[in-house]
Short mmCIF file of C-alpha atoms in Angstrom, two decimals:
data_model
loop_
_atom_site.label_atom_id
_atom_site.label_comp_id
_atom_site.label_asym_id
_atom_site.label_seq_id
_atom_site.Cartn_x
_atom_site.Cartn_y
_atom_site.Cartn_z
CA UNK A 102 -13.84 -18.68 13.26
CA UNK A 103 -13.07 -14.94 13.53
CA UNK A 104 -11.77 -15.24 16.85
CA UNK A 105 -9.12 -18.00 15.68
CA UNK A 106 -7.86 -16.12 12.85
CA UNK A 107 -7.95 -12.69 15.41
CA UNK A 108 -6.04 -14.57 18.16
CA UNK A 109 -3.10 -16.88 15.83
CA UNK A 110 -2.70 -13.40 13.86
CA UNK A 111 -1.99 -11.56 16.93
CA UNK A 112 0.16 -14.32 18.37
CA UNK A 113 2.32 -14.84 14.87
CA UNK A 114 2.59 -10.76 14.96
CA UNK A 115 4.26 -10.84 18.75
CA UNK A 116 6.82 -13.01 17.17
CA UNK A 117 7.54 -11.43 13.65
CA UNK A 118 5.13 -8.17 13.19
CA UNK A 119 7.31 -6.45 16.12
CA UNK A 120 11.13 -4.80 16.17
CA UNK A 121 12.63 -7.72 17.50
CA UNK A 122 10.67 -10.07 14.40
CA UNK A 123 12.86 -7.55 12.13
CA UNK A 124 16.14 -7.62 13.93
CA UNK A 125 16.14 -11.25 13.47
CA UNK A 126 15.01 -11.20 9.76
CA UNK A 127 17.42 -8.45 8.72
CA UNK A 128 20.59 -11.06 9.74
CA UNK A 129 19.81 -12.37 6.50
CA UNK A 130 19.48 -9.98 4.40
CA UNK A 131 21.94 -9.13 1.35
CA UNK A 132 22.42 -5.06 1.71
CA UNK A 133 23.69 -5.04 -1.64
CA UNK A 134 20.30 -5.68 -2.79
CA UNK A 135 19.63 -2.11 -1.86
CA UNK A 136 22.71 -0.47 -2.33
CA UNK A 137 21.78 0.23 -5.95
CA UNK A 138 22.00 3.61 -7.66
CA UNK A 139 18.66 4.57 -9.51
CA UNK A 140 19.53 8.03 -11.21
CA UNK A 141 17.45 8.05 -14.23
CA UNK A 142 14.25 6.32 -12.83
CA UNK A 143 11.12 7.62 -11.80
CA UNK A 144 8.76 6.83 -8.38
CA UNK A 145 5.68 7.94 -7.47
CA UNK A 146 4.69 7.44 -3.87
CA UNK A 147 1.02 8.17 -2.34
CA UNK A 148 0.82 9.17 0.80
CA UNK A 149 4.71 9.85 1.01
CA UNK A 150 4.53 13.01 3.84
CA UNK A 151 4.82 10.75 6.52
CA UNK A 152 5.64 7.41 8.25
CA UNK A 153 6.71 4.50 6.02
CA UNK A 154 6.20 6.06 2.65
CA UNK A 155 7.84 9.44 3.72
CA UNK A 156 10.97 7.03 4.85
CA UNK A 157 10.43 5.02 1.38
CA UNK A 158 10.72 8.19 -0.35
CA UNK A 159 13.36 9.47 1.66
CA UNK A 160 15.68 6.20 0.94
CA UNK A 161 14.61 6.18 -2.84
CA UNK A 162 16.12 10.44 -2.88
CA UNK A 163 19.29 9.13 -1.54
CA UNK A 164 19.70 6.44 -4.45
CA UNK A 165 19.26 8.89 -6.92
CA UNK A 166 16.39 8.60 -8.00
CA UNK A 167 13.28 11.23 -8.99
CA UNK A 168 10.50 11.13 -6.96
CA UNK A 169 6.90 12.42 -7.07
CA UNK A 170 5.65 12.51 -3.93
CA UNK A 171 1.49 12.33 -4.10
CA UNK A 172 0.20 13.48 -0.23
CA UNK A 173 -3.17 15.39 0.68
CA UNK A 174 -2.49 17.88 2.74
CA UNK A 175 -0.09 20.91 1.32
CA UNK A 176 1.48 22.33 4.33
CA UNK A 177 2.77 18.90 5.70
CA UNK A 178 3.90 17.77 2.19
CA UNK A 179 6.14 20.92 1.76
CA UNK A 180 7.53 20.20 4.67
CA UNK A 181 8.36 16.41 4.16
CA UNK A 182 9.91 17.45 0.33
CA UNK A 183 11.84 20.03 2.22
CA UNK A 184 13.46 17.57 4.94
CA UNK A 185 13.75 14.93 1.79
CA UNK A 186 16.04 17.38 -0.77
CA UNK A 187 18.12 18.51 2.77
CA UNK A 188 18.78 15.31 3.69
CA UNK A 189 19.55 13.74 0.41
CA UNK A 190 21.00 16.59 -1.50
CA UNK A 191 18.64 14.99 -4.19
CA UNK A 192 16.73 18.26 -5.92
CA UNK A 193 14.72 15.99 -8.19
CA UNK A 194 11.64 15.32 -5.69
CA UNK A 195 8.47 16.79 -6.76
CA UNK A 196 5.05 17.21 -4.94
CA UNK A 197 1.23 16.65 -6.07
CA UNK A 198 -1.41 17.25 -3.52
CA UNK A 199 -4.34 14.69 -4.29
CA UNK A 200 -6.98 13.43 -2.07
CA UNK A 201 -6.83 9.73 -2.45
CA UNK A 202 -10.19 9.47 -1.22
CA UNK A 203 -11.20 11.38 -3.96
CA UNK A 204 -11.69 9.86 -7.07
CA UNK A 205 -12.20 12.57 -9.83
CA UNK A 206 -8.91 13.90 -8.37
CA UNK A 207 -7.05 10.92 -8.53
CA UNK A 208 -8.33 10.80 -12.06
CA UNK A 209 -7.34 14.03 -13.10
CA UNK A 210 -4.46 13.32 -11.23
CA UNK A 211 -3.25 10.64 -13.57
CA UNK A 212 -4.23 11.74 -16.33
CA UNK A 213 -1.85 15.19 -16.12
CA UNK A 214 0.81 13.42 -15.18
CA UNK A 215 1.03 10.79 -17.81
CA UNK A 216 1.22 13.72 -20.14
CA UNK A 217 4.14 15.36 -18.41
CA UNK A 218 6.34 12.79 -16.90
CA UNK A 219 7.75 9.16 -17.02
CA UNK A 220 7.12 6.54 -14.51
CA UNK A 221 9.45 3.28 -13.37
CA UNK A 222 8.12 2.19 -10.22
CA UNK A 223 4.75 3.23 -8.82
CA UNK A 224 4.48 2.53 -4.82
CA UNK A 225 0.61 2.73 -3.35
CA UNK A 226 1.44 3.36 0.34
CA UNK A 227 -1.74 5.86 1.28
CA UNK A 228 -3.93 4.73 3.21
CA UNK A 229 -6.40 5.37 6.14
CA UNK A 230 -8.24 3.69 9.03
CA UNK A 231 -11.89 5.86 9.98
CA UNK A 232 -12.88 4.06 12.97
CA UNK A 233 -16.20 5.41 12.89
CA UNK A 234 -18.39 5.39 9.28
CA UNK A 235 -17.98 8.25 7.29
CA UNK A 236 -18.99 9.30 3.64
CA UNK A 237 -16.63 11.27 1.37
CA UNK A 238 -18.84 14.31 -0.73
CA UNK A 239 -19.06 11.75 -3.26
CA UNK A 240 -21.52 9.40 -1.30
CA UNK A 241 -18.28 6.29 -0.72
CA UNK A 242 -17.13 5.08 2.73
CA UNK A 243 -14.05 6.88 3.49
CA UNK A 244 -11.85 3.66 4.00
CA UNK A 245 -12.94 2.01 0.93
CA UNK A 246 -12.78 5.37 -1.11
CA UNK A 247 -9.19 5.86 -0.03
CA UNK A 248 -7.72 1.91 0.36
CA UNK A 249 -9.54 -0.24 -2.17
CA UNK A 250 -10.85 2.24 -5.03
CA UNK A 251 -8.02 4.90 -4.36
CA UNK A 252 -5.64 2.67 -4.88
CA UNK A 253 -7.38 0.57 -7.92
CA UNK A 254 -8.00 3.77 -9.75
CA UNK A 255 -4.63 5.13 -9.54
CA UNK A 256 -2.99 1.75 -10.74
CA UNK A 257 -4.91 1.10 -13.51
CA UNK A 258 -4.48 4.93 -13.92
CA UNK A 259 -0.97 4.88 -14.55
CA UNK A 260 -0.70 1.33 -16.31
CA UNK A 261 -0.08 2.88 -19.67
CA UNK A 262 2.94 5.12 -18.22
CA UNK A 263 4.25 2.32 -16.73
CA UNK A 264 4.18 -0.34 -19.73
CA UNK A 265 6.42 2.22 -21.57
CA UNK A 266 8.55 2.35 -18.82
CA UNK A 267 11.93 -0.11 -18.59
CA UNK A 268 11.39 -2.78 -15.37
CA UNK A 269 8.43 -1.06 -14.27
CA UNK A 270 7.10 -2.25 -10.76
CA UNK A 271 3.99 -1.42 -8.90
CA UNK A 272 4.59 -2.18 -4.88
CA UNK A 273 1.50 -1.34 -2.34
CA UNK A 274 1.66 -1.47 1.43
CA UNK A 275 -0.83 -3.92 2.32
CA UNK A 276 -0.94 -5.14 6.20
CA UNK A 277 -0.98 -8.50 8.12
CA UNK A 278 -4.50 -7.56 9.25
CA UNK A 279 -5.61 -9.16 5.94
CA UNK A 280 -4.81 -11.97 6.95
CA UNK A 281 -8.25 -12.30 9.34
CA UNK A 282 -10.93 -11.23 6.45
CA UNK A 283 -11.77 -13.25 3.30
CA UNK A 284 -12.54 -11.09 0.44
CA UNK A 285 -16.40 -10.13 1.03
CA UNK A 286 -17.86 -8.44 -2.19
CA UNK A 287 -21.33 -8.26 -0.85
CA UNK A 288 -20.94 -5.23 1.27
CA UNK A 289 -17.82 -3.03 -0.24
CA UNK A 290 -18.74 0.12 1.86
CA UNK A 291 -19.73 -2.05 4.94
CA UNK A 292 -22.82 -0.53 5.22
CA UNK A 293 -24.27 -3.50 6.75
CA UNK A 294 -23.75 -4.28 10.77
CA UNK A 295 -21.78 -3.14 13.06
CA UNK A 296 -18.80 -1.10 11.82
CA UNK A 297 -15.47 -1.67 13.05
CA UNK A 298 -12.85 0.64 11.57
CA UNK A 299 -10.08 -1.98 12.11
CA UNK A 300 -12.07 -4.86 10.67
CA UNK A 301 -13.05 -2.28 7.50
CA UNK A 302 -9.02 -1.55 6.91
CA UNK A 303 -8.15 -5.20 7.44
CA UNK A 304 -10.77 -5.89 4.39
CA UNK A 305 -9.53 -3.56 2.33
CA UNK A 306 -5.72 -4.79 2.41
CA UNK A 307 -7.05 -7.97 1.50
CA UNK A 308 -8.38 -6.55 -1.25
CA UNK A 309 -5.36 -4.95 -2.27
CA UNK A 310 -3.69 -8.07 -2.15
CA UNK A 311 -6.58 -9.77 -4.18
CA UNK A 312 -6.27 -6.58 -6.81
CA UNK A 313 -2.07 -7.29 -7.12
CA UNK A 314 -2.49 -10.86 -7.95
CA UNK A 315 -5.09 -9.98 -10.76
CA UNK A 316 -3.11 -7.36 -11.87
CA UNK A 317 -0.12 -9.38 -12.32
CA UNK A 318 -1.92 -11.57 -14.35
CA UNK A 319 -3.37 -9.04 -16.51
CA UNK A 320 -0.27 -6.62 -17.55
CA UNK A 321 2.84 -9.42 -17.31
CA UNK A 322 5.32 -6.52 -18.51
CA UNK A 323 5.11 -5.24 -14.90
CA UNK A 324 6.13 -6.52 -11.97
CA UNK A 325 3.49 -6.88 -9.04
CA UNK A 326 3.92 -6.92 -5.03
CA UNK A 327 1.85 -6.63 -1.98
CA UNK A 328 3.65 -6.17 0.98
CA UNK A 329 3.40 -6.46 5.24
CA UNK A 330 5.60 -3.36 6.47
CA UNK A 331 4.61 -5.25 9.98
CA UNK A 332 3.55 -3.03 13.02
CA UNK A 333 5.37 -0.01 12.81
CA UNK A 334 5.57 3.31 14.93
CA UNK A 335 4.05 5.61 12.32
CA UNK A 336 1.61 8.74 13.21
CA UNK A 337 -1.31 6.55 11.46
CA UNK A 338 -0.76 3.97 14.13
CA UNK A 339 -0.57 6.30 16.94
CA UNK A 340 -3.80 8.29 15.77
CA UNK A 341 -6.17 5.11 14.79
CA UNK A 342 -4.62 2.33 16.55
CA UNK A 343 -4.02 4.59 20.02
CA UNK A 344 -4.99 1.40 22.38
CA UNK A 345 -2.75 -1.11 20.19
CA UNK A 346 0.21 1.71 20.33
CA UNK A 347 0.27 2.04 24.05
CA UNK A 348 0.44 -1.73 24.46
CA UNK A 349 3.06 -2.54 21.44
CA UNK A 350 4.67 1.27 21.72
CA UNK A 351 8.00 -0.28 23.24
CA UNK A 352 8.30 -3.30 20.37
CA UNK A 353 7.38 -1.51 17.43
CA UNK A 354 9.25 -1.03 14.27
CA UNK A 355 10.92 2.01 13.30
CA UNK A 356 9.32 3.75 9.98
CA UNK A 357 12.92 2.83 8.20
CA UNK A 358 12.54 -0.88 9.43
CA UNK A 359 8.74 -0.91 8.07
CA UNK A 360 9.62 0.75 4.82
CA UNK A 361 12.57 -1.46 4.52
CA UNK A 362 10.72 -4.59 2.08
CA UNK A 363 9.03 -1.27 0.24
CA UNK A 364 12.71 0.55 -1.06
CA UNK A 365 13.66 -3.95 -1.72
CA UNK A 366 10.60 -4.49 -3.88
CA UNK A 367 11.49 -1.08 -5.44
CA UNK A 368 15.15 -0.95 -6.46
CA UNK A 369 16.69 -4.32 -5.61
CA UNK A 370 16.84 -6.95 -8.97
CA UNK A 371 16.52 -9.35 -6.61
CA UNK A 372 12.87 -8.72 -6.35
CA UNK A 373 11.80 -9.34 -10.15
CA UNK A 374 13.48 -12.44 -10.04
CA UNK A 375 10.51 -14.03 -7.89
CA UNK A 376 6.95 -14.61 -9.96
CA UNK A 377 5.05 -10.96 -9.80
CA UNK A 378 1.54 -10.63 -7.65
CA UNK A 379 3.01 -12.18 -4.53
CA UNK A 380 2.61 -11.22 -0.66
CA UNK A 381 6.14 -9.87 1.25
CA UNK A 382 7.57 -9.87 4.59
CA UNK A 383 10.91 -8.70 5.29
CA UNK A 384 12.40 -9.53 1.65
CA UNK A 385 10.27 -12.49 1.71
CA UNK A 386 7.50 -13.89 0.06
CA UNK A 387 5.14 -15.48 2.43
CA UNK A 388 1.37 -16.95 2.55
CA UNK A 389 -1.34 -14.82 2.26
CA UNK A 390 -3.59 -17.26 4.13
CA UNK A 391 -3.23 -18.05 7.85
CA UNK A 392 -3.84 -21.89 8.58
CA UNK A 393 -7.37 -22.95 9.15
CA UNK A 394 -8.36 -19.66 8.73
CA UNK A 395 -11.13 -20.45 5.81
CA UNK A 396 -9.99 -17.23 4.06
CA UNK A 397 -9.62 -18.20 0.61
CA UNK A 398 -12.17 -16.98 -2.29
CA UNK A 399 -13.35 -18.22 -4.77
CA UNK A 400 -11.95 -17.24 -8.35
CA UNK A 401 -14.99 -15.80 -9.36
CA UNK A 402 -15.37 -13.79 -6.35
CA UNK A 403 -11.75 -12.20 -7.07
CA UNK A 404 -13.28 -11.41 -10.52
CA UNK A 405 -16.36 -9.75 -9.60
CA UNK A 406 -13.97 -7.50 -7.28
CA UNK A 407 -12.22 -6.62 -10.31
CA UNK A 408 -15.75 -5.90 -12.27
CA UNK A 409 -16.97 -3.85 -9.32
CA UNK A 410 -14.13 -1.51 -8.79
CA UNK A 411 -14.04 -1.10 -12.44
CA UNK A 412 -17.52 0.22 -12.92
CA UNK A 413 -16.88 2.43 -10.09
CA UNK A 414 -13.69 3.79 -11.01
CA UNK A 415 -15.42 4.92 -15.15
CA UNK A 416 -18.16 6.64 -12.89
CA UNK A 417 -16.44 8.43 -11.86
CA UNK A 418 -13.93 8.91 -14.73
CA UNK A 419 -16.67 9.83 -16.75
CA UNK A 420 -17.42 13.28 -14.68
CA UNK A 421 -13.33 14.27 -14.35
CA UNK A 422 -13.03 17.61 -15.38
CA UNK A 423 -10.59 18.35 -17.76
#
């Protein structure tokens, strides 16, 4: 049934994924929601040097609020904080270079920073699509290492920070590509088959979206969200998606219009009024199951995700330096 679930995705994206699928949404949205001021409250974005979690941050600056912003590579995070504090006149925007792929890092990572600052609102935007397979140094498929186990290890990293913190929210970019996989625990570093890069990422965002809805059942004094930014003209897109790009390159979303659900689920109250652990699309929650599709799990398979990630994510604790 992959090709159903490949073709009605690609269909239902023409109509809502694209600019136009925005434009239409955004008549109904409240921008009060978002015209909040959040002096006084601390975000942490991954990935945040570019595309829709550089525009996240960049929105979040001009609210007031402090921001960490958690990238990989030094020389185009300077820049990004630099363009962030000159177009905000907001000087409270910090930088930490971490390889999310890395897990020792990310570990060390979290465990500084929980000594050193606060945390309100933690957004898990980094991400990557390696079309061809490739190991990090410590042995994990580089999609997985950065998508699934980056993103688990930082969460459950930064869980104690946040359950001190007042309304504390953790938001992570997810895509509508999920919406073709059902959750497959037998083969987390797809080292089985064929690879195919796109098929790997769309796996691991359903696993993200898997990981909020456990999450928000385990820690209920913070609020959960997965979210579709839908397709967006971001450098990611351009570099791993270059065939998709030049086809869609004249209907895709601006990086504010993709990031716009992210800065909602971040600072708007409307967004902790709805249950935590749920899927959005433009300031709406929506199914995380296409029709037909034959993509739901079963619980225990969510479970054993859970159990998986977590033995992983101690291996690796257990060798952190520091």
């Amino acid at each position: 049934m992959s090709w159903y679930r490949n073709t009605v995705w690609f269909v239902k994206g023409l109509r809502e994924y694209t600019r136009g699928g925005y434009e239409s949404a955004s008549k109904h949205f409240n921008p009060a929601d978002v015209e909040v001021d959040v002096a006084g409250r601390s975000f942490l974005v991954t990935g945040a040097n570019s595309g829709i979690g550089k525009a996240t941050a960049k929105e979040i600056a001009r609210r007031g609020g402090t921001v960490h912003l958690v990238c990989r590579n030094k020389e185009r995070a300077e820049v990004a904080k630099e363009e962030i504090v000159t177009e905000t006149g907001n000087q409270n925007i910090f930088l930490h270079i971490v390889d999310l792929s890395n897990p020792k890092e990310i570990w060390k990572f979290a465990e500084k920073f929980q000594n050193e600052h606060k945390l309100n609102v933690l957004i898990n935007n980094a991400g990557c699509m390696v079309n061809n397979r490739e190991l990090t140094e410590d042995g994990l498929e580089k999609n997985f290492a950065t998508n699934t186990l980056g993103t688990y290890i930082m969460t459950t990293a930064l869980v104690p920070l946040l359950e001190k913190a007042a309304d504390a929210r953790v938001i992570t970019v997810s895509s509508g590509g999920m919406l073709v996989q059902k959750l497959n625990i037998s083969d987390l570093q797809s080292g089985s088959g064929p690879f195919d890069g796109t098929m790997v990422y769309a796996q691991n965002k359903r696993q993200q979206v898997v990981l909020t809805e456990q999450w928000a059942k385990a820690h209920r004094n913070i609020h959960f969200s997965v979210m579709h930014p839908g397709w967006a003209d971001t450098p990611a897109v351009r570099s791993s998606m270059p065939d998709f790009y030049e086809r869609m390159k004249n209907s895709l979303r601006t990086e504010a219009q993709g990031a716009d659900t992210v800065l909602w689920l971040a600072v708007s109250a409307e967004a902790t009024k709805l249950p935590s652990g749920l899927f959005f699309q433009d300031r709406q929650p929506v199914p995380t199951h296409l029709p037909l599709a034959y993509t739901h799990s079963p619980p225990e398979d969510e479970e054993k995700l859970m159990e998986m990630l977590e033995e992983f994510s101690q291996k690796f604790k257990s060798v952190s330096p520091g």
